[in-house]
Short mmCIF file of C-alpha atoms in Angstrom, two decimals:
data_model
loop_
_atom_site.label_atom_id
_atom_site.label_comp_id
_atom_site.label_asym_id
_atom_site.label_seq_id
_atom_site.Cartn_x
_atom_site.Cartn_y
_atom_site.Cartn_z
CA UNK A 1 32.23 -0.09 8.78
CA UNK A 2 29.99 -0.54 5.75
CA UNK A 3 26.29 -0.76 6.41
CA UNK A 4 23.84 -2.45 4.10
CA UNK A 5 20.38 -1.02 3.72
CA UNK A 6 17.70 -3.65 3.48
CA UNK A 7 14.97 -2.55 1.11
CA UNK A 8 11.52 -4.02 1.57
CA UNK A 9 9.13 -4.08 -1.39
CA UNK A 10 5.46 -4.66 -0.51
CA UNK A 11 3.15 -5.67 -3.34
CA UNK A 12 -0.54 -4.94 -3.14
CA UNK A 13 -2.96 -6.61 -5.51
CA UNK A 14 -5.08 -4.54 -7.85
CA UNK A 15 -7.63 -5.67 -10.42
CA UNK A 16 -7.71 -2.73 -12.81
CA UNK A 17 -5.94 0.52 -13.45
CA UNK A 18 -9.08 2.42 -12.48
CA UNK A 19 -8.78 1.08 -8.91
CA UNK A 20 -5.04 1.48 -8.35
CA UNK A 21 -5.14 4.84 -6.53
CA UNK A 22 -7.86 3.73 -4.11
CA UNK A 23 -6.22 0.36 -3.42
CA UNK A 24 -2.76 1.93 -2.93
CA UNK A 25 -4.21 4.38 -0.40
CA UNK A 26 -6.15 1.59 1.34
CA UNK A 27 -2.96 -0.49 1.57
CA UNK A 28 -1.13 2.49 3.04
CA UNK A 29 -3.92 3.16 5.56
CA UNK A 30 -4.33 -0.48 6.65
CA UNK A 31 -0.79 -1.88 6.46
CA UNK A 32 1.75 0.94 6.56
CA UNK A 33 0.25 3.77 8.58
CA UNK A 34 -0.48 1.64 11.69
CA UNK A 35 3.26 0.89 11.89
CA UNK A 36 4.29 4.56 11.78
CA UNK A 37 1.49 6.40 13.57
CA UNK A 38 2.80 5.60 17.04
CA UNK A 39 6.45 6.24 16.22
CA UNK A 40 8.13 8.17 19.01
CA UNK A 41 11.29 9.06 17.10
CA UNK A 42 9.93 10.47 13.85
CA UNK A 43 12.23 10.86 10.87
CA UNK A 44 9.71 9.23 8.54
CA UNK A 45 9.76 10.41 4.93
CA UNK A 46 6.98 9.42 2.55
CA UNK A 47 8.08 9.82 -1.06
CA UNK A 48 5.21 10.22 -3.52
CA UNK A 49 5.54 10.35 -7.30
CA UNK A 50 2.21 11.97 -8.19
CA UNK A 51 0.73 15.22 -6.93
CA UNK A 52 -2.74 13.63 -6.87
CA UNK A 53 -1.47 10.87 -4.57
CA UNK A 54 0.30 13.54 -2.50
CA UNK A 55 -3.01 15.35 -1.94
CA UNK A 56 -4.77 12.13 -0.94
CA UNK A 57 -2.08 11.15 1.57
CA UNK A 58 -1.93 14.73 2.92
CA UNK A 59 -5.70 14.74 3.44
CA UNK A 60 -5.56 11.37 5.18
CA UNK A 61 -2.76 12.50 7.51
CA UNK A 62 -4.73 15.67 8.33
CA UNK A 63 -7.77 13.55 9.19
CA UNK A 64 -5.59 11.52 11.58
CA UNK A 65 -4.06 14.64 13.19
CA UNK A 66 -0.63 13.30 12.34
CA UNK A 67 2.48 15.38 12.92
CA UNK A 68 3.73 16.05 9.38
CA UNK A 69 5.23 18.65 7.07
CA UNK A 70 5.08 19.01 3.31
CA UNK A 71 7.56 19.41 0.49
CA UNK A 72 5.40 19.54 -2.60
CA UNK A 73 5.25 21.07 -6.04
CA UNK A 74 3.82 24.39 -4.85
CA UNK A 75 5.84 24.78 -1.65
CA UNK A 76 7.58 28.16 -1.46
CA UNK A 77 11.35 28.16 -0.75
CA UNK A 78 10.78 29.83 2.63
CA UNK A 79 8.32 27.08 3.59
CA UNK A 80 10.74 24.40 2.36
CA UNK A 81 13.42 25.68 4.72
CA UNK A 82 10.98 25.82 7.60
CA UNK A 83 9.69 22.29 6.92
CA UNK A 84 13.22 20.88 6.64
CA UNK A 85 14.16 22.48 9.98
CA UNK A 86 11.02 21.21 11.70
CA UNK A 87 11.68 17.71 10.38
CA UNK A 88 15.34 17.55 11.44
CA UNK A 89 14.48 18.97 14.88
CA UNK A 90 11.72 16.39 15.32
CA UNK A 91 8.89 18.92 15.59
CA UNK A 92 7.15 17.01 12.79
CA UNK A 93 7.56 13.25 12.63
CA UNK A 94 6.50 12.70 9.02
CA UNK A 95 7.55 14.50 5.85
CA UNK A 96 5.76 14.17 2.51
CA UNK A 97 8.09 14.73 -0.45
CA UNK A 98 7.07 14.71 -4.12
CA UNK A 99 9.04 13.38 -7.07
CA UNK A 100 8.52 16.60 -8.99
CA UNK A 101 10.11 18.71 -6.26
CA UNK A 102 13.05 16.30 -6.03
CA UNK A 103 13.49 16.41 -9.81
CA UNK A 104 13.51 20.21 -10.06
CA UNK A 105 15.07 21.27 -6.74
CA UNK A 106 17.10 18.25 -5.50
CA UNK A 107 16.72 19.11 -1.82
CA UNK A 108 18.76 16.81 0.40
CA UNK A 109 16.75 16.01 3.51
CA UNK A 110 18.61 15.16 6.70
CA UNK A 111 17.20 13.18 9.58
CA UNK A 112 15.42 10.53 7.52
CA UNK A 113 15.28 7.31 9.52
CA UNK A 114 12.39 5.52 7.81
CA UNK A 115 11.71 5.94 4.10
CA UNK A 116 8.36 4.89 2.69
CA UNK A 117 8.14 5.02 -1.08
CA UNK A 118 4.40 5.34 -1.52
CA UNK A 119 4.72 5.15 -5.30
CA UNK A 120 7.86 4.30 -7.24
CA UNK A 121 9.45 7.21 -9.10
CA UNK A 122 8.91 7.57 -12.82
CA UNK A 123 12.60 8.29 -13.39
CA UNK A 124 14.95 5.55 -12.19
CA UNK A 125 17.81 7.94 -11.30
CA UNK A 126 15.64 9.51 -8.59
CA UNK A 127 15.32 6.23 -6.69
CA UNK A 128 18.94 6.11 -5.43
CA UNK A 129 18.80 9.83 -4.66
CA UNK A 130 15.84 9.43 -2.36
CA UNK A 131 17.22 6.24 -0.77
CA UNK A 132 20.57 7.95 -0.13
CA UNK A 133 18.79 10.43 2.12
CA UNK A 134 18.96 7.65 4.71
CA UNK A 135 22.77 7.96 4.81
CA UNK A 136 22.92 10.39 7.70
CA UNK A 137 20.62 8.38 9.93
CA UNK A 138 21.71 5.97 12.63
CA UNK A 139 22.53 2.90 10.56
CA UNK A 140 20.94 0.40 12.94
CA UNK A 141 17.51 2.03 12.75
CA UNK A 142 17.16 2.72 9.03
CA UNK A 143 14.41 1.21 6.92
CA UNK A 144 13.17 1.58 3.35
CA UNK A 145 9.79 0.26 2.26
CA UNK A 146 8.46 0.61 -1.29
CA UNK A 147 4.85 -0.09 -2.25
CA UNK A 148 4.09 -1.46 -5.71
CA UNK A 149 1.53 -3.40 -7.72
CA UNK A 150 1.72 -5.42 -10.91
CA UNK A 151 0.69 -2.26 -12.76
CA UNK A 152 3.94 -0.61 -11.60
CA UNK A 153 5.89 -3.15 -13.65
CA UNK A 154 7.82 -0.64 -15.80
CA UNK A 155 8.82 1.55 -12.88
CA UNK A 156 9.83 -1.50 -10.86
CA UNK A 157 11.80 -2.94 -13.77
CA UNK A 158 13.83 0.27 -14.12
CA UNK A 159 14.85 0.04 -10.46
CA UNK A 160 15.42 -3.68 -9.78
CA UNK A 161 15.95 -5.07 -13.29
CA UNK A 162 13.84 -7.22 -15.58
CA UNK A 163 14.35 -10.62 -13.92
CA UNK A 164 13.71 -9.36 -10.37
CA UNK A 165 10.69 -7.31 -11.44
CA UNK A 166 9.14 -10.31 -13.19
CA UNK A 167 9.70 -12.48 -10.12
CA UNK A 168 8.28 -9.83 -7.79
CA UNK A 169 5.16 -9.22 -9.87
CA UNK A 170 4.33 -12.91 -10.51
CA UNK A 171 5.29 -14.44 -7.15
CA UNK A 172 2.73 -15.63 -4.62
CA UNK A 173 4.62 -13.77 -1.89
CA UNK A 174 3.65 -10.11 -1.40
CA UNK A 175 6.84 -8.99 0.39
CA UNK A 176 10.38 -8.96 -1.02
CA UNK A 177 13.64 -8.04 0.68
CA UNK A 178 16.57 -6.76 -1.37
CA UNK A 179 20.00 -5.84 -0.07
#
């Protein structure tokens, strides 16, 4: 049986590049986090392309006393193993994972049920790698949500193509579903 992963792209509106980090975090706090904070099952991976965004999300999750583990740029190999085990065993419901660590170490994370792409990866070949981490999960409960703005045009274009990116950035609708 072949399963199809439905990918949801949520656009948030931003006025200037100076405001993008604050507005992305506000969108995450107001729209995305309420959906995941009460999750009983866990298995939620938040993929973040920038270390600065990683720190902001980490600090927010700490302030909410969320159950999470980290796989970041400065994580020691021993701590990576521990975090991966805690995540797969369900001791921590949320895992933060940076693009830089994926690029240099290529850790495959098992137990991912919900993938939230906080910021699209800079390198297009990393997108399918991170989405394929959902393979081992129960197919009926998988989800992939990517956050983007019109200022993420180039990253979005590399992933979905020029025509789709143009439609997604200029449309009146803020949510797009791709199969």
